[in-house]
């Protein structure tokens, strides 16, 4: 986001942009208080950000009541369904998009496979695994054991032995951050890598946060993700991002940038004035936006982006670096949206 | 010591409450309402810590579970204040009764650990009972609070409601502390052996203190979801219990009204310093250490000695010698 502002000289659609940052600390109460401060005290025109789904859901009623256009990057399915709001735009994926496509890919590649799932036990993990399991079952796939671990699990050793004992044909998993790093390291230590195919959500193998920390432990694994450094749409952003001394971009940096591009697009389409949000919203949804996440049309029912979901395989790139490499793309995946 | 006996103090409090209602903006009113609600819960903790010497690390349980009870009830029955508030107080009381039954005969370290564990259990229930509590996502989409035909959803009425609750709760806590029961509570803190010899039942007195504190914390918890129209598992988490103790120490243990100063100081640092740095907890820590070193009786104690010193200087040596 800051990179995009620097590139455009802090000007969007001829208007100077003032950029304020507040930390929600991934706590709903704190996030709500901060949002109220930004709305009430700083009188912001647009809110954007929020990775934590809990915070995003908590903000839903606050921004809707205050009628402040908000671009939320949390990925809970409900944000595109029950909690959709005319003031919320979602320039990122929903958890369903990734779990659903992963099931389609797994079933396409290994139709007879018995799939075991393993994930962190919190809202996002439950959604990823639940959506994977639903789609996989609908396709006629066979599900094995479902394993849940607490968030911030220190030792996956016992888990590895029980996975090995189950002898699944494929493992679907979701972990993020330090959990992902610990899991993948132990996955290799227990020599499961290369023996059991591992497929997961993109955050499990994030290009920026996870892959550099696990050596070649993730080599050959597959993930479904809206972001990939090898996707053509990301190329220009990769260059600009790495020019600031950063590594290949992962999800958070790319979605932040894409979110900025969407905001820029709506401002440009409205000549810098979005005080009439109803019109601005229609202008934004009228035609797709070109972003670092690719061609991005919006679903007018819920303000949810319709995204290309890439199937990434972790391969050895130049200089032995592990790189999420696109091997297939599901075009224009659209969340089922609110029940009608 | 009740406000009713001190018209000057009562007037001062009334003015202090009325001023923000007239001048403050939307955000600040809600922020003040939050300070007052959390302050009320902290004040009820002061009954246990300051008067009974019972340092509980599970006080978020009656507060948070009451918040959930109020939120869940309001979803099906509407946000009627006359329903939500008593329900919250009753829930807080029930939770405190369970906790009280477990800790009746413990003290010091074991009391700390037991309350911590009970708080953890409450959190686990809330976190995993997804169908009812919404799990990690919490509950949203709550109806606004109402009292008869009036809807209490704007910042000003929420603030006035919180102020009314804080005032009523402080009055109740003060009369509890001033009553023979409250005196006996201090007695068993200071001289448990002698109190037993005098025929007092320590478990019974502690249990009543737990009930009183639980009811007040529950009443505060009942209003909490309606400030932001959201309640999440963080409001039951043990870190909130620990935060309450930090607020209490900063504000002043044993003063009751210091709890509000403590919650104001803590939340202000949290909200404003965190705009500039991720390390706002360092500032909280600094404030905490400075309070403990320089103002062992907290901000309330500091203010009191300041006012006392000023009155002393003005009245000459009427208290000396």
XYZ file of C-alpha atoms in Angstrom:
661
model
C 0.000 0.000 0.000
C 2.743 2.409 0.978
C 4.670 1.351 -2.106
C 1.730 2.206 -4.346
C 1.369 5.605 -2.690
C 5.072 6.289 -3.125
C 4.804 5.297 -6.786
C 1.894 7.637 -7.334
C 3.489 10.462 -5.342
C 0.722 10.361 -2.707
C -1.744 11.524 -5.315
C -4.708 9.533 -6.561
C -7.067 10.918 -9.176
C -5.640 14.376 -8.618
C -6.264 14.300 -4.884
C -3.587 14.308 -2.249
C -3.881 11.184 -0.153
C -3.206 11.203 3.541
C -2.326 7.772 4.812
C -2.967 6.880 8.467
C -1.931 3.609 10.057
C -3.425 2.070 13.186
C -2.642 -1.341 14.624
C -5.648 -3.543 15.418
C -3.404 -6.052 17.252
C -5.636 -8.747 15.750
C -8.080 -8.102 18.613
C -11.669 -7.269 17.726
C -12.260 -4.862 20.636
C -9.083 -2.966 19.859
C -9.787 -2.960 16.128
C -13.252 -1.525 16.659
C -11.920 1.192 18.943
C -9.261 2.120 16.379
C -11.777 2.181 13.547
C -14.030 4.477 15.565
C -11.062 6.725 16.218
C -10.197 6.884 12.527
C -13.815 7.553 11.585
C -14.785 9.886 14.428
C -11.592 11.757 15.146
C -9.480 11.597 11.991
C -12.557 11.747 9.704
C -11.114 9.341 7.164
C -12.918 8.848 3.840
C -11.879 5.239 3.371
C -10.830 2.424 5.653
C -8.779 -0.460 4.362
C -6.870 -3.423 5.697
C -7.586 -5.828 8.571
C -6.163 -9.297 8.053
C -7.801 -10.944 11.066
C -11.258 -12.248 10.217
C -12.422 -11.726 13.796
C -11.602 -8.027 13.586
C -13.122 -7.768 10.116
C -16.407 -9.286 11.291
C -16.468 -7.019 14.343
C -15.944 -3.964 12.144
C -18.779 -4.865 9.813
C -21.565 -3.229 11.821
C -19.421 -0.257 12.846
C -18.527 0.821 9.309
C -21.987 0.048 7.976
C -23.569 2.218 10.657
C -21.035 4.999 10.029
C -21.442 4.589 6.232
C -17.688 4.583 5.644
C -16.458 2.733 2.526
C -14.235 -0.063 3.798
C -11.914 -2.431 1.961
C -11.499 -5.507 4.123
C -8.714 -8.038 3.593
C -9.940 -10.632 6.099
C -11.031 -13.806 4.370
C -13.866 -15.278 6.463
C -16.595 -16.655 4.201
C -19.245 -14.774 6.134
C -17.810 -11.451 4.963
C -19.081 -12.326 1.490
C -22.259 -13.935 2.773
C -24.232 -13.142 5.945
C -22.013 -10.188 6.871
C -21.836 -8.616 3.420
C -22.534 -4.900 3.506
C -23.028 -2.199 0.864
C -20.146 -0.296 2.457
C -17.691 -3.181 2.345
C -15.577 -4.088 -0.664
C -13.492 -7.244 -0.545
C -10.530 -7.136 -2.901
C -9.235 -10.517 -1.715
C -10.202 -14.182 -1.521
C -12.677 -15.926 0.729
C -11.554 -19.092 2.467
C -14.039 -21.052 0.391
C -12.273 -20.111 -2.842
C -9.095 -21.837 -1.704
C -10.580 -24.875 0.042
C -12.948 -25.512 -2.870
C -10.290 -25.301 -5.591
C -7.868 -27.435 -3.588
C -10.480 -30.189 -3.456
C -11.072 -29.942 -7.193
C -7.353 -30.147 -7.917
C -6.770 -33.044 -5.529
C -9.675 -35.002 -6.933
C -8.556 -34.284 -10.486
C -5.035 -35.536 -9.845
C -5.688 -38.393 -7.438
C -9.306 -39.485 -7.903
C -9.044 -42.547 -5.689
C -7.081 -40.863 -2.907
C -8.055 -40.963 0.744
C -7.418 -37.448 2.039
C -6.417 -36.689 5.600
C -6.776 -33.115 6.826
C -4.711 -31.311 9.413
C -5.129 -27.681 10.439
C -4.867 -25.079 13.173
C -8.005 -25.110 15.255
C -9.482 -21.658 14.767
C -12.044 -19.993 12.548
C -9.962 -19.854 9.350
C -8.669 -23.418 9.670
C -12.195 -24.720 10.241
C -13.409 -22.943 7.111
C -10.561 -24.066 4.847
C -10.884 -27.682 5.920
C -14.681 -27.605 5.984
C -14.890 -26.227 2.427
C -12.226 -28.637 1.212
C -14.045 -31.593 2.787
C -17.470 -30.535 1.434
C -16.286 -30.153 -2.142
C -14.108 -33.256 -1.970
C -17.010 -35.349 -0.726
C -19.348 -33.938 -3.394
C -16.829 -34.951 -6.040
C -16.891 -38.475 -4.649
C -13.569 -38.320 -2.843
C -12.863 -40.290 0.288
C -11.957 -38.482 3.493
C -9.755 -39.858 6.219
C -9.116 -38.540 9.683
C -9.437 -34.833 10.486
C -6.752 -33.597 12.837
C -6.837 -30.256 14.671
C -3.998 -28.628 16.552
C -4.114 -25.559 18.779
C -2.913 -22.282 17.333
C 0.764 -21.784 18.224
C 1.521 -25.494 18.579
C 5.123 -26.020 19.680
C 5.733 -29.628 18.645
C 4.191 -31.493 15.727
C 6.221 -34.670 16.405
C 3.369 -36.807 17.803
C 1.193 -35.581 14.956
C 3.724 -36.697 12.344
C 3.782 -40.235 13.709
C 0.009 -40.433 13.733
C -0.133 -39.137 10.152
C 2.456 -41.748 9.136
C 0.413 -44.459 10.838
C -2.757 -43.431 9.015
C -0.990 -43.865 5.651
C -3.187 -41.376 3.796
C -2.816 -40.949 0.032
C -2.775 -37.186 0.354
C -2.754 -34.644 3.184
C -4.638 -31.351 3.021
C -3.428 -28.812 5.542
C -3.654 -25.260 6.750
C -1.212 -23.529 9.050
C 0.022 -19.963 9.023
C 3.108 -18.113 10.190
C 5.238 -19.883 12.788
C 2.922 -22.915 12.889
C 3.490 -23.431 9.160
C 7.262 -23.155 9.564
C 7.376 -25.650 12.446
C 5.053 -28.093 10.696
C 7.022 -28.090 7.450
C 10.367 -28.494 9.212
C 9.085 -31.497 11.137
C 7.363 -32.813 8.022
C 10.847 -33.109 6.573
C 12.513 -34.384 9.758
C 10.039 -37.243 9.866
C 10.801 -37.930 6.197
C 7.222 -37.509 5.092
C 8.116 -35.022 2.369
C 8.117 -36.686 -1.025
C 6.282 -39.729 0.338
C 2.859 -38.290 1.020
C 1.633 -35.543 -1.294
C 0.939 -32.396 0.738
C -1.552 -29.833 -0.482
C -2.687 -26.759 1.373
C -3.812 -23.172 1.320
C -1.380 -20.570 0.049
C -0.644 -19.069 3.462
C 0.765 -22.449 4.519
C 3.533 -21.975 1.916
C 3.622 -18.183 1.815
C 6.404 -16.958 -0.466
C 7.551 -14.247 1.919
C 6.829 -15.551 5.424
C 7.189 -19.312 5.214
C 9.256 -20.615 2.299
C 12.511 -18.758 3.115
C 12.407 -20.249 6.637
C 11.971 -23.930 5.783
C 14.735 -24.690 3.270
C 13.642 -27.357 0.828
C 11.097 -28.953 3.200
C 8.197 -27.690 1.111
C 9.653 -28.787 -2.234
C 7.020 -30.479 -4.369
C 4.046 -29.404 -2.254
C 1.020 -27.866 -3.914
C -1.192 -25.008 -2.793
C -4.150 -23.081 -4.099
C -3.870 -19.335 -3.781
C -5.035 -16.098 -5.288
C -1.441 -14.877 -5.180
C 1.671 -16.224 -6.840
C 4.963 -14.499 -7.588
C 5.053 -16.339 -10.912
C 1.602 -15.205 -12.012
C 1.978 -12.757 -14.930
C -0.135 -10.109 -13.196
C 2.306 -9.997 -10.302
C 5.448 -9.378 -12.379
C 5.436 -5.586 -12.287
C 4.678 -5.569 -8.581
C 7.439 -8.130 -7.894
C 9.974 -5.828 -9.485
C 8.867 -2.704 -7.667
C 8.653 -4.557 -4.368
C 12.084 -6.161 -4.682
C 13.585 -2.832 -5.720
C 12.911 -1.666 -2.140
C 15.189 -4.425 -0.857
C 12.451 -6.910 -0.020
C 12.286 -10.595 -1.017
C 9.764 -12.061 -3.463
C 6.350 -10.847 -2.275
C 3.857 -13.040 -0.425
C 0.173 -12.676 0.273
C 0.055 -9.717 2.656
C 2.226 -7.384 0.634
C 0.487 -8.311 -2.618
C -3.042 -7.939 -1.246
C -2.129 -4.622 0.355
C -0.889 -3.379 -3.001
C -3.893 -4.759 -4.867
C -6.217 -3.154 -2.338
C -4.508 0.167 -3.036
C -4.967 -0.387 -6.764
C -8.687 -0.985 -6.263
C -9.022 2.192 -4.177
C -7.089 4.092 -6.814
C -9.363 2.715 -9.522
C -12.549 3.762 -7.775
C -11.129 7.235 -7.110
C -10.111 7.635 -10.728
C -13.468 6.479 -12.017
C -15.207 9.023 -9.802
C -12.772 11.871 -10.491
C -11.495 11.766 -6.928
C -14.858 12.258 -5.266
C -16.447 9.255 -3.579
C -18.794 11.165 -1.270
C -21.619 9.593 -3.267
C -20.666 6.041 -2.351
C -23.642 4.400 -4.028
C -22.487 5.715 -7.412
C -18.829 5.043 -6.667
C -19.667 1.471 -5.796
C -21.530 0.978 -9.054
C -18.656 2.501 -10.997
C -16.237 0.120 -9.326
C -18.383 -2.929 -9.990
C -19.152 -1.902 -13.571
C -15.851 -3.169 -14.943
C -12.897 -5.177 -13.623
C -9.777 -3.630 -12.103
C -6.295 -4.702 -13.192
C -4.361 -5.510 -10.014
C -1.290 -7.380 -8.823
C -3.712 -10.249 -8.161
C -4.774 -10.176 -11.783
C -7.956 -9.203 -13.529
C -10.410 -8.411 -10.723
C -14.149 -8.126 -11.384
C -16.503 -7.692 -8.437
C -19.659 -9.514 -7.526
C -22.266 -6.744 -7.088
C -24.271 -8.856 -4.626
C -21.664 -8.687 -1.885
C -18.746 -6.560 -3.089
C -16.619 -9.682 -3.234
C -13.818 -9.903 -5.802
C -14.062 -12.717 -8.330
C -10.543 -14.037 -8.530
C -8.327 -16.321 -10.528
C -7.108 -18.995 -8.161
C -3.692 -20.383 -9.008
C -2.468 -23.838 -8.232
C 1.125 -23.307 -7.121
C 3.736 -25.997 -6.886
C 6.794 -25.227 -4.799
C 9.737 -25.674 -7.174
C 13.424 -24.908 -7.096
C 14.011 -21.641 -8.903
C 17.135 -19.711 -9.829
C 19.895 -19.976 -7.245
C 18.114 -22.856 -5.508
C 15.416 -20.593 -4.093
C 12.027 -22.188 -3.433
C 9.380 -20.532 -5.550
C 5.612 -20.935 -5.738
C 5.230 -21.783 -9.409
C 1.871 -21.637 -11.148
C 0.957 -25.004 -12.675
C -2.727 -24.354 -13.273
C -5.219 -21.519 -12.885
C -8.902 -21.765 -12.082
C -10.354 -18.773 -13.893
C -12.795 -16.405 -12.217
C -13.677 -18.310 -9.062
C -16.728 -16.768 -7.472
C -17.860 -17.268 -3.879
C -21.392 -18.713 -3.580
C -22.257 -15.478 -1.807
C -25.253 -14.732 0.413
C -28.024 -17.313 0.536
C -31.001 -16.112 -1.436
C -18.767 8.257 53.131
C -21.701 7.815 50.781
C -22.140 10.524 48.205
C -25.532 11.386 49.587
C -23.856 12.626 52.751
C -21.473 14.853 50.822
C -23.410 17.214 48.588
C -20.242 18.962 47.393
C -18.702 15.730 46.170
C -21.991 14.632 44.634
C -22.225 17.908 42.728
C -18.664 17.525 41.504
C -19.359 14.028 40.215
C -22.541 15.182 38.481
C -20.675 18.000 36.721
C -17.840 15.650 35.776
C -20.337 13.283 34.166
C -22.364 16.006 32.444
C -19.442 17.868 30.870
C -18.355 15.199 28.355
C -21.980 14.492 27.488
C -22.262 18.098 26.334
C -18.894 18.612 24.697
C -17.256 15.370 23.631
C -17.598 13.934 20.142
C -18.972 10.591 19.086
C -15.690 8.694 19.341
C -14.718 10.099 22.726
C -18.137 9.414 24.227
C -17.945 5.779 23.214
C -14.385 5.604 24.470
C -15.483 7.053 27.816
C -18.370 4.594 27.966
C -15.888 1.757 27.479
C -13.622 3.178 30.196
C -16.559 3.415 32.596
C -17.809 -0.097 31.856
C -14.417 -1.739 32.206
C -13.734 0.536 35.172
C -16.883 -0.802 36.850
C -15.626 -4.358 36.419
C -12.231 -3.366 37.785
C -13.929 -1.699 40.723
C -15.774 -4.908 41.539
C -12.404 -6.674 41.466
C -11.229 -4.109 44.006
C -13.837 -5.462 46.432
C -12.028 -8.808 46.282
C -8.433 -7.588 46.070
C -8.529 -4.398 48.091
C -10.896 -5.484 50.832
C -10.672 -9.257 50.934
C -7.053 -9.710 49.858
C -8.342 -12.214 47.291
C -6.246 -11.673 44.166
C -8.336 -13.266 41.427
C -6.891 -13.918 37.990
C -10.263 -14.990 36.645
C -12.370 -11.873 36.939
C -12.874 -11.695 33.174
C -15.039 -14.823 33.513
C -18.066 -13.241 35.261
C -17.609 -10.112 33.131
C -17.226 -11.873 29.785
C -19.769 -14.642 30.329
C -22.328 -12.011 31.365
C -21.491 -10.138 28.169
C -22.182 -13.283 26.159
C -25.368 -14.033 28.095
C -26.636 -10.515 27.436
C -25.657 -10.652 23.756
C -27.246 -14.062 23.175
C -30.449 -13.124 25.002
C -30.716 -9.860 23.066
C -30.502 -11.700 19.754
C -33.769 -13.499 20.365
C -35.496 -11.245 22.891
C -34.306 -7.791 21.852
C -32.017 -5.384 23.673
C -34.388 -4.369 26.456
C -32.215 -2.852 29.168
C -34.525 -4.125 31.908
C -33.910 -7.655 30.660
C -30.255 -7.424 29.696
C -28.928 -5.776 32.837
C -30.464 -8.114 35.444
C -29.593 -11.101 33.266
C -25.959 -9.960 33.134
C -25.822 -9.397 36.884
C -27.391 -12.811 37.517
C -24.951 -14.515 35.152
C -22.009 -12.755 36.781
C -23.306 -13.816 40.172
C -23.764 -17.431 39.089
C -20.264 -17.608 37.614
C -18.857 -16.012 40.761
C -20.790 -18.543 42.865
C -19.128 -21.420 41.022
C -15.726 -19.793 41.343
C -16.404 -18.928 44.975
C -17.356 -22.509 45.797
C -14.017 -23.713 44.430
C -11.787 -21.131 46.082
C -13.550 -20.947 49.459
C -10.708 -22.444 51.434
C -7.691 -21.453 49.396
C -5.520 -18.394 49.503
C -2.411 -16.804 48.014
C -0.777 -18.806 45.227
C -3.435 -21.515 45.045
C -6.164 -18.927 44.844
C -4.316 -17.284 41.968
C -3.860 -20.552 40.087
C -7.411 -21.772 40.698
C -9.010 -18.545 39.511
C -6.703 -18.553 36.496
C -7.745 -22.101 35.618
C -11.443 -21.390 36.114
C -11.070 -18.391 33.823
C -9.343 -20.585 31.254
C -12.198 -23.079 31.420
C -14.709 -20.297 30.798
C -12.680 -19.161 27.799
C -12.415 -22.680 26.390
C -16.184 -23.065 26.578
C -16.768 -19.778 24.791
C -14.074 -20.447 22.195
C -15.228 -23.930 21.259
C -18.998 -23.714 21.597
C -19.319 -22.297 18.099
C -23.045 -22.805 17.580
C -23.873 -20.562 20.515
C -20.959 -18.168 20.957
C -19.653 -17.886 17.405
C -16.265 -19.248 18.513
C -13.268 -17.162 17.510
C -15.433 -14.880 15.366
C -17.581 -13.772 18.291
C -21.133 -12.515 18.007
C -22.264 -9.561 15.955
C -25.504 -8.250 14.561
C -26.872 -7.411 18.014
C -29.974 -5.244 18.358
C -29.446 -1.833 20.005
C -30.247 -1.409 23.690
C -33.636 0.014 24.494
C -35.510 1.222 27.532
C -39.232 1.230 26.979
C -39.856 3.332 23.855
C -36.340 4.859 23.825
C -33.524 3.404 21.815
C -30.134 3.724 23.493
C -27.801 3.215 20.571
C -26.155 6.600 20.050
C -22.881 7.398 21.752
C -24.344 9.930 24.175
C -27.002 7.698 25.664
C -24.536 4.811 25.887
C -22.167 7.083 27.740
C -24.843 8.289 30.143
C -25.937 4.702 30.690
C -22.377 3.638 31.454
C -21.963 6.593 33.806
C -25.196 5.697 35.578
C -24.051 2.112 35.957
C -20.638 3.182 37.246
C -22.247 5.481 39.799
C -24.787 2.920 40.974
C -22.137 0.199 41.157
C -19.736 2.396 43.121
C -22.489 3.301 45.561
C -23.392 -0.363 45.972
C -19.756 -1.371 46.441
C -19.227 1.385 48.993
C -22.208 0.379 51.036
C -21.051 -3.242 50.858
C -17.645 -2.193 52.146
C -19.127 -0.037 54.869
C -21.583 -2.697 56.034
C -20.621 -5.157 58.798
C -20.043 -7.748 56.080
C -17.467 -5.528 54.380
C -15.763 -4.789 57.696
C -15.619 -8.501 58.436
C -14.081 -9.041 54.980
C -11.244 -6.677 55.890
C -11.018 -8.448 59.218
C -10.427 -11.841 57.679
C -7.823 -10.350 55.388
C -5.889 -8.906 58.323
C -6.496 -11.422 61.095
C -8.093 -14.624 59.805
C -7.314 -16.566 62.960
C -8.765 -13.982 65.297
C -11.879 -13.601 63.132
C -12.445 -17.341 63.279
C -12.035 -17.238 67.036
C -14.641 -14.459 67.151
C -17.084 -16.771 65.439
C -17.004 -15.469 61.874
C -17.173 -17.984 59.073
C -14.396 -17.107 56.638
C -15.786 -19.128 53.697
C -19.214 -17.580 54.064
C -17.896 -14.019 54.110
C -15.639 -14.675 51.142
C -18.494 -16.248 49.263
C -20.698 -13.177 49.764
C -17.860 -10.938 48.581
C -17.486 -13.100 45.463
C -21.229 -12.841 44.803
C -21.253 -9.070 45.180
C -18.214 -8.608 42.947
C -19.600 -11.068 40.395
C -22.946 -9.300 40.216
C -21.318 -5.915 39.614
C -18.888 -7.302 37.044
C -21.810 -9.065 35.371
C -23.875 -5.884 35.192
C -20.911 -4.126 33.557
C -20.432 -7.063 31.213
C -24.084 -6.881 30.156
C -23.593 -3.393 28.710
C -20.203 -4.097 27.136
C -21.401 -5.812 23.911
C -23.710 -2.920 23.081
C -20.996 -0.266 22.960
C -19.504 -1.848 19.851
C -22.390 -4.162 18.940
C -19.927 -7.015 19.164
C -18.650 -9.495 21.712
C -15.673 -11.785 21.196
C -13.774 -14.413 23.162
C -11.149 -11.826 24.115
C -13.598 -10.499 26.701
C -13.377 -13.798 28.610
C -9.657 -14.381 28.100
C -7.402 -14.469 31.158
C -5.302 -11.636 29.726
C -8.284 -9.359 30.368
C -8.282 -10.558 33.994
C -4.601 -9.677 34.235
C -5.223 -6.329 32.550
C -7.903 -5.611 35.157
C -5.359 -6.194 37.918
C -2.869 -3.873 36.223
C -5.602 -1.219 35.908
C -6.483 -1.699 39.558
C -2.899 -1.269 40.750
C -2.385 1.816 38.583
C -5.663 3.316 39.796
C -5.208 2.427 43.443
C -6.075 -0.758 45.308
C -8.727 -0.382 47.990
C -10.071 2.992 46.891
C -12.897 1.739 44.610
C -13.066 4.944 42.525
C -9.392 4.564 41.605
C -10.453 1.674 39.370
C -11.926 4.170 36.907
C -8.709 6.197 36.841
C -6.751 3.001 36.259
C -8.926 1.859 33.384
C -8.815 5.348 31.876
C -5.012 5.470 32.125
C -4.565 2.006 30.659
C -7.012 2.359 27.770
C -5.705 5.810 26.906
C -2.154 4.530 26.651
C -3.354 1.519 24.685
C -5.384 3.590 22.243
C -3.160 6.595 21.732
C 0.397 5.361 22.223
C -0.260 2.365 19.985
C -0.879 4.790 17.115
C 2.794 5.649 17.240
C 4.508 2.445 18.265
C 3.854 -1.282 18.486
C 5.561 -1.264 21.852
C 2.805 0.514 23.756
C 2.887 -2.216 26.364
C 6.315 -0.927 27.331
C 4.611 2.331 28.300
C 1.979 0.486 30.271
C 4.793 -1.371 32.025
C 6.595 1.884 32.726
C 3.454 3.483 34.145
C 2.920 0.344 36.228
C 6.453 0.315 37.644
C 6.385 4.048 38.337
C 3.035 3.704 40.095
C 4.278 0.875 42.264
C 7.502 2.734 43.142
C 6.208 6.283 43.560
C 2.493 5.931 44.283
C 2.013 2.636 46.102
C -1.632 3.574 46.677
C -2.118 4.233 42.970
C -3.317 7.399 41.267
C -6.265 7.558 43.664
C -3.931 7.435 46.669
C -1.683 10.063 45.097
C -4.589 12.401 44.451
C -5.909 11.867 47.934
C -2.620 12.775 49.605
C -2.317 15.760 47.262
C -5.751 17.036 48.236
C -5.075 16.099 51.843
C -1.793 18.028 51.834
C -3.456 21.026 50.242
C -6.295 21.020 52.784
C -3.761 20.542 55.532
C -1.717 23.520 54.354
C -4.794 25.721 54.118
C -6.192 24.808 57.525
C -2.880 25.315 59.257
C -1.901 22.759 61.855
C -5.345 21.507 62.830
C -4.242 17.955 62.220
C -0.699 18.210 63.477
C 0.808 17.486 66.858
